[in-house]
Structure formats: structure tokens, C-alpha cells
CSV table of C-alpha atoms in Angstrom, one decimal:
chain,number,residue,atom,x,y,z
A,262,MET,CA,82.2,3.8,-34.7
A,263,PHE,CA,83.9,1.0,-32.7
A,264,ILE,CA,81.1,0.7,-30.0
A,265,SER,CA,77.4,0.6,-30.5
A,266,ILE,CA,75.1,0.6,-27.4
A,267,ASN,CA,71.5,-0.5,-27.6
A,268,LYS,CA,69.5,0.6,-24.4
A,269,THR,CA,66.0,-0.3,-25.7
A,270,GLN,CA,65.7,-3.5,-23.5
A,271,PHE,CA,66.9,-1.8,-20.3
A,272,PRO,CA,68.1,-2.9,-17.7
A,273,LEU,CA,69.6,-5.1,-20.4
A,274,VAL,CA,72.3,-3.0,-22.3
A,275,ARG,CA,73.6,-4.5,-25.4
A,276,VAL,CA,77.2,-3.5,-26.4
A,277,ASP,CA,78.5,-4.4,-29.8
A,278,PHE,CA,82.1,-4.0,-30.5
A,279,GLY,CA,83.2,-3.2,-34.1
A,280,GLU,CA,86.4,-4.3,-36.0
A,281,LYS,CA,88.7,-1.4,-35.6
A,282,LEU,CA,89.3,0.7,-32.6
A,283,GLN,CA,90.7,4.2,-33.7
A,284,SER,CA,90.6,6.3,-30.7
A,285,TYR,CA,90.3,6.6,-27.0
A,286,GLU,CA,86.9,8.5,-27.6
A,287,ASP,CA,85.5,5.4,-29.0
A,288,LEU,CA,86.1,3.7,-25.6
A,289,ASP,CA,84.8,6.7,-23.6
A,290,ILE,CA,81.3,6.2,-25.1
A,291,PHE,CA,81.2,2.8,-23.2
A,292,PHE,CA,82.8,4.0,-20.0
A,293,ASN,CA,80.5,7.1,-20.0
A,294,THR,CA,77.4,4.9,-20.3
A,295,TRP,CA,78.6,2.8,-17.6
A,296,LEU,CA,79.2,5.6,-15.2
A,297,ILE,CA,75.9,7.2,-16.2
A,298,TYR,CA,73.9,4.2,-14.8
A,299,TYR,CA,76.1,4.3,-11.7
A,300,LYS,CA,75.3,7.9,-11.0
A,301,SER,CA,71.7,7.3,-11.4
A,302,LYS,CA,71.8,4.3,-9.2
A,303,SER,CA,70.2,2.1,-11.8
A,304,HIS,CA,71.0,-1.7,-11.9
A,305,PHE,CA,71.8,-3.0,-15.3
A,306,THR,CA,73.5,-5.8,-17.2
A,307,PHE,CA,75.9,-5.5,-20.0
A,308,LEU,CA,75.7,-8.1,-22.8
A,309,LEU,CA,79.0,-7.6,-24.6
A,310,ASN,CA,79.0,-8.7,-28.3
A,311,THR,CA,82.7,-9.2,-29.5
A,312,GLN,CA,82.0,-11.3,-32.4
A,313,THR,CA,83.3,-8.8,-35.0
A,314,CYS,CA,85.9,-7.3,-32.7
A,315,GLY,CA,89.4,-7.2,-34.3
A,316,LEU,CA,92.8,-6.9,-32.6
A,317,ILE,CA,93.1,-4.1,-30.2
A,318,ASN,CA,96.3,-2.2,-29.9
A,319,ILE,CA,97.9,-2.7,-26.4
A,320,LYS,CA,97.6,1.0,-25.6
A,321,TYR,CA,94.0,0.8,-25.7
A,322,ILE,CA,94.0,-2.4,-23.5
A,323,TYR,CA,95.9,-0.6,-20.9
A,324,TYR,CA,93.4,2.3,-21.0
A,325,ILE,CA,90.4,-0.1,-20.7
A,326,ALA,CA,92.1,-1.7,-17.6
A,327,LYS,CA,92.7,1.8,-16.1
A,328,GLU,CA,89.1,2.8,-16.7
A,329,ILE,CA,87.7,-0.5,-15.2
A,330,LYS,CA,90.0,-0.1,-12.3
A,331,LYS,CA,88.6,3.3,-11.5
A,332,ILE,CA,85.0,2.1,-11.7
A,333,LYS,CA,85.8,-0.8,-9.5
A,334,LYS,CA,87.0,1.6,-6.8
A,335,LEU,CA,83.6,3.4,-6.6
A,336,GLU,CA,81.7,2.7,-3.4
A,337,ASP,CA,78.5,1.2,-4.9
A,338,HIS,CA,78.2,-1.1,-7.9
A,339,TYR,CA,75.1,-1.5,-10.1
A,340,LEU,CA,76.4,-3.6,-12.9
């Protein structure tokens, strides 16, 4: 799995990125978690660990940018 999310110290949410991203579904885990906290109106902080992250295909970079743009358009922000 490319992304591992540790919520045990909430509101600090630790996100570890793995070496190889293989599908959009791997990224959806991250974005779905983000949206769950927004829907529950819970303030939180992401701690993103990219130490082991390998190269990411450009198609996934565009997907990440698109998803972040959608979230930024939401009225309220809790991150």
C-alpha cells in the first residue's frame, strides 16, 4: 500500500507515503480521509512523511492537483 494513515494521535494525523504508487485508489485513501474530517467539521493537522516516497508518475501528480483543487473550493476548511 502506498499510503499509511495513523490517526491514533488525532488531531495529528500521520500520513506515510511508500515507495511505489500503483493506482488512483491508493491516493483516494488519503483524499477520503481528508474529506471525512471536513464533513465531520473536525480540525486536524496532517504530518506528511515522504522519506521513502519514490518517483510519482505525472498522471498521478495531475490527479493529486485536481483533488486538492476540489478541496480548496469547499466553503469551510479544517486542515
